[in-house]
XYZ file of C-alpha atoms in Angstrom:
662
model
C 7.530 2.823 33.368
C 8.859 2.053 30.077
C 8.860 4.590 27.218
C 6.529 4.021 24.314
C 8.037 2.294 21.217
C 7.487 4.235 17.916
C 8.717 2.860 14.526
C 8.915 5.133 11.449
C 9.215 3.095 8.321
C 10.439 4.340 5.112
C 12.584 3.165 2.162
C 13.869 6.893 2.012
C 16.153 8.369 4.751
C 18.005 11.658 4.728
C 20.921 12.003 3.815
C 21.049 8.861 1.923
C 18.288 9.163 -0.566
C 14.811 10.282 -1.428
C 13.427 13.801 -1.411
C 10.938 15.217 0.913
C 9.936 11.892 2.448
C 13.521 11.065 3.622
C 13.862 14.474 5.183
C 10.585 14.197 6.917
C 11.708 10.803 8.402
C 14.865 12.030 9.861
C 13.418 15.175 11.508
C 10.301 13.454 12.826
C 12.701 10.974 14.574
C 14.465 13.880 16.206
C 11.367 15.695 17.162
C 9.718 12.436 18.871
C 12.881 11.664 20.971
C 11.842 13.318 24.017
C 8.321 11.532 23.776
C 9.184 7.797 22.766
C 12.085 5.450 21.818
C 12.191 5.766 18.138
C 13.329 3.266 15.668
C 13.553 4.044 11.885
C 13.121 1.021 9.592
C 14.807 1.782 6.231
C 16.156 0.029 3.091
C 19.294 -1.915 3.182
C 20.700 0.215 0.284
C 21.902 2.506 3.060
C 23.441 0.057 5.446
C 27.091 0.553 4.477
C 26.845 4.243 3.994
C 25.125 4.748 7.414
C 28.073 2.735 9.167
C 30.551 4.875 7.277
C 29.213 8.240 8.271
C 28.398 6.917 11.905
C 32.080 5.923 12.234
C 33.033 9.500 11.053
C 30.618 11.060 13.570
C 28.874 12.983 10.774
C 26.074 14.958 12.204
C 23.558 14.182 9.597
C 23.192 10.617 11.030
C 22.828 11.858 14.586
C 19.002 11.402 14.990
C 18.919 12.455 18.666
C 18.883 8.784 19.945
C 16.658 7.004 17.364
C 18.256 3.889 16.116
C 18.404 2.953 12.484
C 17.514 -0.649 11.376
C 17.487 -1.971 7.873
C 15.225 -4.336 5.657
C 16.720 -6.305 3.104
C 15.802 -4.988 -0.233
C 14.558 -7.851 -2.583
C 16.375 -8.754 -5.929
C 14.194 -10.001 -8.743
C 15.191 -13.672 -8.500
C 13.910 -13.430 -4.858
C 10.405 -12.375 -5.629
C 9.025 -16.072 -6.151
C 5.233 -16.204 -5.297
C 5.181 -12.506 -4.236
C 3.290 -10.400 -6.601
C 5.734 -7.505 -6.764
C 8.903 -5.998 -5.251
C 6.884 -4.122 -2.866
C 4.619 -7.075 -1.901
C 7.765 -9.028 -0.812
C 9.471 -5.893 0.710
C 6.461 -5.229 2.853
C 6.399 -8.767 4.094
C 10.158 -8.407 4.754
C 9.541 -5.238 7.002
C 6.965 -7.257 9.100
C 9.601 -10.069 9.569
C 12.224 -7.508 10.636
C 9.590 -6.058 13.083
C 9.073 -9.383 14.615
C 12.901 -9.833 15.212
C 13.269 -6.396 16.599
C 10.246 -6.755 18.974
C 10.111 -10.252 19.995
C 7.614 -9.583 22.926
C 4.927 -7.967 20.741
C 4.698 -5.112 18.231
C 5.788 -1.282 19.156
C 3.079 1.172 20.299
C 2.800 2.974 16.932
C 4.141 2.227 13.435
C 3.995 4.880 10.805
C 4.398 3.994 7.103
C 4.606 6.365 4.161
C 1.500 5.865 1.692
C 3.932 5.793 -1.333
C 3.958 2.152 -2.938
C 2.160 0.519 -0.096
C 5.101 -0.307 2.154
C 2.628 -1.021 5.046
C 0.354 -3.366 3.158
C 1.335 -6.718 4.730
C 1.328 -5.079 8.086
C -2.243 -3.742 7.753
C -3.360 -7.026 6.226
C -2.001 -8.889 9.248
C -3.204 -6.398 11.687
C -6.697 -6.548 10.223
C -6.476 -10.290 10.212
C -6.009 -10.706 13.906
C -2.317 -11.309 14.195
C -1.618 -11.132 18.057
C 1.770 -9.378 17.369
C 0.085 -6.247 16.292
C -2.787 -6.540 19.064
C -1.369 -3.405 21.083
C -0.084 -1.514 17.846
C -1.617 1.673 16.185
C -0.687 1.387 12.582
C -0.576 4.947 10.921
C 0.037 5.919 7.381
C 1.311 9.403 6.550
C 0.096 10.933 3.396
C 2.744 12.336 1.290
C 1.343 11.704 -2.311
C 0.779 8.075 -3.412
C 2.559 6.665 -6.479
C -0.805 6.289 -8.076
C -1.543 9.975 -7.700
C 1.900 10.685 -9.068
C 1.361 8.555 -12.242
C -2.048 10.275 -12.738
C -0.630 13.668 -12.257
C 2.347 12.714 -14.502
C 0.052 11.747 -17.493
C 0.962 8.141 -17.574
C -0.806 5.195 -15.709
C 1.560 2.240 -16.533
C -0.214 -0.941 -17.422
C 2.622 -3.175 -16.271
C 1.260 -5.922 -13.976
C 3.606 -4.983 -11.069
C 2.770 -1.361 -11.102
C -0.846 -2.221 -11.057
C -0.455 -4.512 -8.118
C 1.515 -1.840 -6.317
C -1.437 0.800 -6.890
C -3.864 -1.914 -5.309
C -1.313 -2.315 -2.430
C -1.525 1.382 -1.916
C -5.114 1.636 -2.054
C -5.610 -1.332 0.488
C -3.252 0.208 2.950
C -5.009 3.487 3.010
C -8.163 1.736 3.765
C -6.879 -0.864 6.368
C -4.655 1.531 8.454
C -5.884 2.537 11.956
C -5.380 6.259 10.832
C -4.168 8.252 8.226
C -1.754 11.184 9.135
C -2.028 14.420 7.178
C -0.534 17.985 7.663
C -3.541 20.023 7.003
C -5.005 22.103 4.128
C -7.030 20.103 1.456
C -4.915 17.020 1.718
C -7.086 14.688 3.245
C -10.200 15.874 1.354
C -8.140 15.324 -1.905
C -7.517 11.895 -1.127
C -10.996 11.141 -0.411
C -12.036 12.827 -3.719
C -9.304 10.673 -5.592
C -10.014 7.452 -3.726
C -13.414 7.628 -2.337
C -14.596 7.648 1.252
C -13.746 4.344 2.224
C -10.417 5.288 3.704
C -9.078 5.038 7.372
C -9.858 8.120 9.435
C -7.731 11.099 9.231
C -5.593 12.722 11.907
C -3.985 15.901 11.556
C -0.271 16.052 12.564
C 2.109 18.634 10.918
C 5.390 17.909 9.608
C 8.428 19.090 11.398
C 10.796 21.470 9.582
C 14.268 19.916 8.550
C 16.992 21.159 10.645
C 19.752 19.669 8.749
C 22.984 20.491 11.032
C 24.879 21.217 7.760
C 22.458 23.952 6.708
C 22.891 27.326 8.098
C 20.201 29.877 8.213
C 19.859 32.010 5.232
C 18.901 35.535 5.643
C 17.067 37.547 3.049
C 19.314 39.875 1.154
C 18.630 43.502 1.066
C 15.730 44.298 -1.452
C 16.884 45.416 -4.797
C 14.305 47.714 -6.226
C 15.796 47.723 -9.556
C 15.740 45.136 -12.322
C 13.248 42.526 -13.364
C 11.369 40.085 -11.106
C 13.675 37.293 -10.100
C 11.735 34.048 -9.680
C 12.842 30.440 -8.872
C 11.378 27.225 -9.367
C 12.770 24.327 -7.162
C 11.686 20.741 -7.749
C 12.009 18.023 -10.235
C 11.376 18.973 -13.814
C 8.184 16.931 -13.950
C 4.730 17.213 -15.355
C 2.801 17.169 -12.102
C 4.971 19.897 -10.753
C 3.663 22.155 -13.354
C 6.670 23.476 -14.643
C 5.545 23.384 -18.297
C 2.675 25.453 -17.181
C 5.022 27.913 -15.712
C 7.072 28.151 -18.881
C 3.923 28.575 -21.030
C 2.716 31.503 -18.855
C 6.063 33.313 -18.533
C 6.887 33.012 -22.217
C 3.790 34.877 -23.267
C 5.085 37.929 -21.407
C 7.165 40.348 -23.445
C 8.257 42.204 -20.418
C 11.635 41.500 -18.894
C 11.723 38.738 -16.113
C 14.257 36.228 -14.782
C 13.648 32.668 -13.984
C 15.861 30.094 -12.453
C 15.123 26.188 -12.629
C 16.544 24.087 -10.023
C 15.715 20.497 -10.089
C 16.450 16.843 -11.558
C 15.252 15.757 -15.021
C 12.385 13.133 -15.214
C 10.990 11.245 -18.311
C 7.383 12.687 -17.819
C 7.073 14.857 -21.025
C 4.703 13.374 -23.537
C 5.714 9.942 -24.870
C 8.124 9.508 -21.941
C 10.622 11.975 -23.180
C 13.113 14.100 -20.990
C 11.204 17.029 -19.336
C 14.414 18.942 -19.050
C 15.080 18.805 -22.864
C 11.242 19.637 -23.677
C 11.599 22.782 -21.396
C 14.825 23.785 -23.103
C 13.092 23.512 -26.552
C 10.168 25.208 -25.069
C 12.406 28.060 -24.052
C 14.278 28.095 -27.161
C 17.315 29.746 -25.748
C 15.481 32.547 -24.119
C 18.029 34.500 -22.053
C 15.663 34.972 -19.225
C 15.622 31.466 -18.116
C 18.666 29.726 -16.262
C 18.962 26.158 -15.647
C 20.931 25.157 -12.611
C 22.290 21.726 -11.955
C 22.308 20.265 -8.490
C 23.861 22.444 -5.879
C 24.848 21.465 -2.195
C 21.846 21.244 0.010
C 23.617 23.795 2.430
C 23.282 26.363 -0.587
C 19.654 25.871 -1.191
C 18.230 28.440 1.106
C 20.688 31.082 0.182
C 19.804 30.517 -3.362
C 16.188 30.875 -2.783
C 16.843 34.066 -0.733
C 18.725 35.596 -3.763
C 15.201 35.691 -5.661
C 12.123 37.690 -5.254
C 9.758 34.733 -5.406
C 9.586 31.148 -5.311
C 7.059 29.909 -7.927
C 5.649 26.295 -7.178
C 3.135 25.633 -9.802
C 2.244 22.007 -8.948
C -1.024 20.557 -10.276
C -1.338 18.976 -6.844
C 1.060 19.032 -3.851
C 0.871 17.597 -0.392
C 2.886 19.480 2.120
C 6.192 20.448 0.361
C 9.314 21.024 2.264
C 10.504 23.347 -0.313
C 7.560 26.038 0.357
C 8.542 25.783 4.100
C 12.110 26.224 3.389
C 11.491 29.195 1.035
C 9.380 30.949 3.662
C 11.970 30.299 6.246
C 14.440 31.803 4.053
C 12.354 34.785 3.937
C 11.001 34.418 0.347
C 7.359 34.524 -0.368
C 5.798 31.812 -2.484
C 3.215 31.695 -5.109
C 1.273 28.376 -5.768
C -2.176 27.034 -6.580
C -4.697 26.409 -4.101
C -4.305 22.694 -4.118
C -3.482 20.239 -1.403
C -1.216 21.409 1.384
C -0.649 24.705 -0.326
C -4.129 25.825 0.715
C -3.008 26.072 4.323
C 0.802 26.559 3.900
C 0.069 29.793 2.164
C -1.967 32.299 4.166
C -1.683 35.713 2.687
C -3.321 37.041 6.031
C -0.477 35.724 8.043
C 2.524 36.148 5.857
C 3.362 37.334 2.221
C 2.349 34.887 -0.460
C -0.130 34.169 -3.204
C -2.515 31.513 -4.221
C -3.730 31.128 -7.679
C -7.472 29.851 -7.858
C -6.426 26.733 -9.910
C -3.399 25.056 -11.620
C -2.358 25.899 -14.996
C -0.730 28.295 -17.430
C -3.776 30.679 -17.440
C -4.125 31.209 -13.718
C -0.285 31.644 -13.495
C -0.348 34.415 -16.185
C -3.210 36.124 -14.315
C -1.319 35.983 -11.101
C 2.323 36.619 -12.438
C 1.341 39.339 -14.920
C 1.191 42.354 -12.420
C 4.397 41.071 -10.852
C 6.274 40.992 -13.921
C 5.094 44.276 -14.962
C 5.924 45.832 -11.386
C 8.376 43.794 -9.532
C 8.054 46.419 -6.456
C 4.671 44.837 -5.694
C 6.582 41.527 -4.644
C 9.533 43.311 -3.139
C 7.564 45.707 -1.192
C 5.440 42.942 0.364
C 8.463 40.770 1.310
C 8.566 40.395 5.188
C 10.957 37.757 6.241
C 10.055 37.934 9.937
C 6.351 37.351 9.264
C 7.153 34.443 7.037
C 9.535 32.859 9.616
C 6.794 33.361 12.292
C 4.247 31.509 10.123
C 6.704 28.714 9.544
C 7.404 28.348 13.121
C 3.627 28.103 13.858
C 3.139 25.313 11.203
C 6.076 23.258 12.400
C 5.935 23.694 16.201
C 7.689 20.637 17.703
C 5.452 20.536 20.827
C 2.390 20.565 18.949
C 3.748 17.724 16.626
C 4.578 15.780 19.958
C 1.167 16.390 21.220
C -0.298 14.926 17.952
C 1.715 11.820 18.278
C 0.956 11.406 22.011
C -2.586 11.090 21.191
C -1.818 8.405 18.771
C 0.076 6.561 21.698
C -3.097 6.220 23.805
C -4.993 3.090 23.743
C -6.917 3.157 20.609
C -10.348 2.005 19.652
C -9.311 -1.034 17.457
C -12.717 -2.600 17.039
C -12.704 -1.805 13.325
C -9.315 -3.047 12.367
C -8.021 -5.626 15.107
C -10.179 -8.663 15.812
C -9.993 -10.916 18.831
C -8.746 -14.592 18.302
C -11.685 -15.962 19.914
C -15.067 -15.931 18.528
C -18.234 -14.510 20.305
C -20.648 -17.028 21.994
C -22.499 -19.102 21.054
C -19.587 -20.621 18.996
C -21.068 -21.031 15.569
C -20.567 -24.480 13.742
C -18.027 -24.716 10.770
C -18.591 -27.511 8.284
C -15.430 -28.796 6.609
C -16.122 -30.216 3.276
C -13.710 -32.749 1.930
C -14.151 -33.725 -1.654
C -12.589 -37.380 -2.195
C -11.616 -39.223 -5.289
C -8.674 -41.775 -4.997
C -6.547 -39.832 -2.437
C -6.523 -42.586 0.040
C -2.885 -42.014 0.855
C -3.569 -38.492 2.122
C -7.128 -38.496 3.376
C -6.395 -39.329 6.994
C -3.766 -36.644 7.347
C -6.310 -34.123 6.051
C -9.179 -35.194 8.389
C -6.525 -35.460 11.284
C -5.515 -31.828 10.694
C -9.353 -30.782 11.092
C -9.821 -32.705 14.247
C -6.690 -30.985 15.773
C -8.028 -27.758 15.292
C -7.970 -25.381 18.260
C -11.594 -24.341 17.121
C -14.126 -26.152 19.172
C -16.922 -26.742 16.765
C -16.466 -28.512 13.555
C -18.448 -31.151 11.504
C -16.349 -32.900 8.733
C -18.259 -34.117 5.627
C -16.222 -36.177 3.194
C -17.782 -36.353 -0.146
C -17.023 -39.524 -2.062
C -17.151 -38.435 -5.711
C -17.767 -41.922 -7.202
C -14.353 -43.363 -6.011
C -14.989 -47.078 -5.367
C -11.822 -48.867 -5.703
C -10.204 -51.437 -3.417
C -7.916 -48.664 -1.954
C -10.898 -46.539 -1.229
C -11.599 -48.639 1.876
C -9.476 -45.856 3.429
C -12.832 -43.969 3.760
C -14.388 -46.605 6.053
C -11.250 -46.691 8.147
C -11.018 -42.945 8.440
C -14.774 -43.073 9.349
C -14.351 -45.341 12.142
C -11.428 -43.494 13.761
C -12.524 -39.837 13.411
C -16.008 -37.951 13.842
C -16.681 -37.632 9.985
C -19.766 -38.302 8.006
C -19.063 -39.821 4.477
C -21.608 -39.220 1.629
C -21.409 -40.305 -1.691
C -22.286 -39.330 -5.321
C -21.699 -40.273 -8.884
C -18.524 -38.878 -10.297
C -19.156 -35.298 -11.133
C -15.790 -33.642 -10.510
C -14.467 -31.337 -7.735
C -16.811 -28.578 -8.098
C -19.917 -30.936 -7.947
C -18.642 -32.626 -4.953
C -18.096 -29.385 -3.101
C -21.477 -28.088 -4.097
C -23.147 -31.323 -2.845
C -21.347 -31.213 0.505
C -22.261 -27.626 1.081
C -25.901 -28.482 0.634
C -25.470 -30.960 3.501
C -23.549 -28.468 5.732
C -25.214 -27.547 9.015
C -22.509 -24.869 9.836
C -22.839 -21.206 9.832
C -19.764 -21.344 7.923
C -18.228 -23.880 5.387
C -14.524 -24.694 4.600
C -13.712 -26.606 1.382
C -10.633 -28.639 1.832
C -8.964 -30.919 -0.516
C -8.210 -34.274 0.601
C -4.608 -34.043 0.136
C -4.131 -30.628 2.011
C -3.469 -30.187 5.565
C -4.656 -27.338 7.998
C -2.316 -25.687 10.734
C -4.017 -26.000 14.317
C -5.127 -22.484 14.284
C -6.614 -21.952 10.731
C -10.353 -22.060 11.611
C -10.077 -20.183 14.766
C -8.248 -17.312 13.126
C -10.605 -17.292 10.218
C -13.923 -17.445 12.162
C -12.701 -14.776 14.808
C -12.415 -12.312 11.715
C -15.812 -13.379 10.226
C -17.543 -13.139 13.474
C -16.102 -9.648 13.974
C -16.723 -8.178 10.585
C -19.863 -8.463 8.647
C -18.288 -6.884 5.735
C -15.857 -9.774 5.307
C -17.573 -12.523 3.414
C -14.729 -15.073 3.392
C -11.271 -15.667 4.904
C -8.140 -17.395 3.874
C -4.410 -17.279 4.221
C -1.088 -17.859 2.677
C -0.151 -21.331 2.381
C 2.937 -23.445 2.262
C 3.742 -25.876 -0.743
C 4.726 -29.452 0.163
C 5.690 -32.369 -1.887
C 3.898 -35.582 -1.951
C 5.822 -36.674 1.110
C 5.090 -33.635 2.959
C 8.434 -31.869 2.678
C 8.235 -28.135 2.488
C 9.227 -26.494 -0.927
C 12.374 -23.931 -0.484
C 12.331 -20.410 -1.117
C 11.576 -18.363 -3.069
C 8.717 -20.431 -4.246
C 7.722 -21.782 -0.943
C 4.055 -20.974 -0.935
C 1.117 -19.180 -2.398
C 0.513 -15.562 -1.176
C -2.698 -14.140 -2.592
C -3.877 -10.563 -1.427
C -7.678 -10.943 -1.759
C -10.581 -10.773 -4.342
C -11.000 -7.043 -3.488
C -8.459 -6.385 -6.402
C -9.848 -6.017 -9.881
C -6.759 -7.973 -11.014
C -8.851 -10.867 -9.944
C -10.277 -10.724 -13.250
C -6.974 -11.792 -15.036
C -5.065 -13.776 -12.378
C -6.088 -15.489 -9.171
C -4.866 -13.067 -6.551
C -7.723 -13.880 -4.358
C -6.647 -17.200 -2.888
C -7.264 -20.985 -3.181
C -10.365 -22.849 -2.188
C -9.197 -23.484 1.134
C -11.019 -20.728 3.111
C -13.710 -20.190 5.527
C -16.936 -18.752 3.701
C -20.240 -17.823 5.134
C -22.642 -20.474 4.176
C -25.412 -18.062 3.161
C -23.096 -17.095 0.055
C -24.135 -20.272 -1.664
C -27.565 -19.471 -1.660
C -26.778 -17.217 -4.647
C -23.229 -18.537 -5.702
C -21.815 -21.959 -6.265
C -18.552 -23.575 -7.797
C -19.243 -23.821 -11.745
C -19.324 -27.529 -12.459
C -18.487 -27.114 -16.022
C -14.893 -26.245 -15.019
C -12.160 -28.831 -14.747
C -9.952 -26.405 -12.753
C -9.982 -22.960 -11.408
C -13.377 -23.263 -9.806
C -12.218 -21.370 -6.823
C -10.997 -18.410 -8.915
C -14.211 -18.383 -10.701
C -16.213 -18.188 -7.434
C -13.894 -15.239 -6.109
C -14.428 -13.438 -9.386
C -18.184 -13.875 -8.935
C -18.008 -12.599 -5.356
C -15.944 -9.606 -6.426
C -18.361 -8.566 -9.017
C -21.238 -8.955 -6.304
C -19.314 -6.612 -3.870
C -18.467 -9.584 -1.612
C -14.898 -9.304 -0.481
C -12.791 -11.598 1.644
C -9.598 -11.116 3.706
C -6.337 -12.790 3.459
C -4.235 -13.431 6.619
C -0.772 -13.105 5.568
C 0.719 -16.316 7.457
C 1.166 -19.729 6.175
C -1.768 -21.333 8.090
C -2.232 -24.364 5.907
C -0.267 -26.509 3.570
C -0.753 -27.264 -0.111
C 0.287 -30.512 -1.272
C 1.819 -30.378 -5.059
C 1.354 -33.705 -6.829
C 2.540 -34.105 -10.457
C -0.538 -35.935 -11.093
C -3.035 -33.491 -9.608
C -5.774 -31.784 -11.562
C -3.972 -28.523 -11.165
C -0.718 -29.609 -12.373
C -1.984 -32.098 -15.143
C -4.641 -29.844 -16.546
C -4.727 -26.194 -14.856
C -1.156 -25.111 -15.441
C -0.704 -26.625 -19.060
C -4.111 -25.247 -20.197
C -4.290 -22.007 -18.241
C -4.995 -19.714 -21.056
C -7.883 -21.955 -22.258
C -9.335 -22.422 -18.755
C -9.193 -18.703 -18.061
C -11.111 -18.125 -21.273
C -13.612 -20.698 -20.099
C -14.087 -19.019 -16.854
C -14.694 -15.693 -18.591
C -17.508 -17.312 -20.882
C -19.080 -19.317 -17.982
C -19.332 -16.236 -15.754
C -20.706 -14.130 -18.588
C -23.147 -16.817 -19.317
C -24.634 -16.836 -15.824
C -25.029 -12.959 -15.951
C -27.582 -13.173 -18.783
C -31.154 -14.089 -18.602
C -31.505 -16.518 -21.575
C -35.084 -17.442 -21.158
C -37.653 -15.538 -23.029
C -39.507 -13.013 -21.035
C -42.049 -12.432 -23.697
C -45.521 -12.953 -22.559
């Protein structure tokens, strides 16, 4: 019997880059080696260095049999129609998975939450992609980029950063499970993001056993001299280092603080935090700043101090706390996140402040600064190491992962590709005005669908020229119904066609576009399985008037869905080619005053009504770009004007204008 296949994806990997996440990935791969065949999927930044270290036999890249594969990191000129660097990277990651596992996805894929690396994979899995049919998608909670920005006091309004925050949020919702290490981590995420997240599963972090790091032993206790404290971590607002300085500098008694960590620009107005701390310290001899030291020396450096102080405003499950305790040094930290369980005074020496901030730190550190013996006498390296061993037990971690490798209940995340009986009727509404050259190809693509129950309505929007005899010719060759109206525009034609529809679902299709054979089946399967999804669309492929595909990187449109609030400023929801529940049109319709962007306006309305759709991240239909199309001739040149018209028309509909006075 073949062994389970596990993929751990992360752009960070020790020893090449990143902090705790990179370390976690490397050690998790080693711990899982007896359980499964492990593949680490990381960024191509490290490809050459990995080859170099492997050739040298460097033990740091010996992952106990786990293989390392790489995803090409996008350059800005390659973004094309992707919304952000991470949107494209997450797509490339899925394509790399398909290449590595040609017979179907692995049993388990684990993504970090940071930057939404697993967005396209979860979007595809939720959309019924057969590749992921047997795959459990897990997202490990490390601290999202959005949480970091909030805790660092600056929510960047840049479009790409906002999109990345949305990708993170959606990935946390659409994953099969969220992995957390304990404490208050999962509860914190639910307080931050709301309860609409994937279910949580507790699986601890293994402890880094970097082969170049020797086990440090606690030095002999020095009963003399001031309290020796060390802060380890980036000089960053969210790490609470400013709070620590404010607390300690209020004491007139003697003490010593060592600060070891890289600088960041998280001080007010984006200034250097290191420089801000130096100004705050004003040359105080009690504070020593250390530059980077070799990783092998970190635990010994900690062991030379009485106390590790980690004053973070929130923290997930930091390795530095585990490493400090393994080095025999007690930790003081606020009762937040993972600290709530990592530090257990009943099991091993350590102290929790009731909350973050300078005031709580002053209250906790004051007695220790006054009487350092309180800390030194409590120091118990044996108890600390036993506590760490219990928290990082490899067998317990393997049991946690083994439970994820069992057949999962996927009814909420993965859908079948065949809808339930009775098979619902889908009405395809094709507005027509002068597109005789393309109409038959559009209709033929509908008739060729793998989905068995489709009716086709062609709405002639007042087009009665000689070439429009194509309507009659198509009607004689294909099972379509042609209806006519006075010329009213695309929105009016769609609305009229929908009023004549008999199907449970409707699909507006422009007369010059082309469906791939499985488009309707894939969309209906998802709609039948999930009542909370109100429409389904997909990525599309751009073609020219002759049907020739556009080249990369602008080869198609890749929306993410109308669940994103960014839909109010840009159409990230999708094109009009979508399968929608017909009952939506009892309350909504295409705005007939618009000459373009009518689909965007509808998706905005649906967003505001809490009716969200899903985007299948595959190119399941073709969008024909014609120089004379309404979008190219009017929509693109007049985009700003049209967006303002959409804003006004939606607002107009929200107001009751008729007098309500008796």
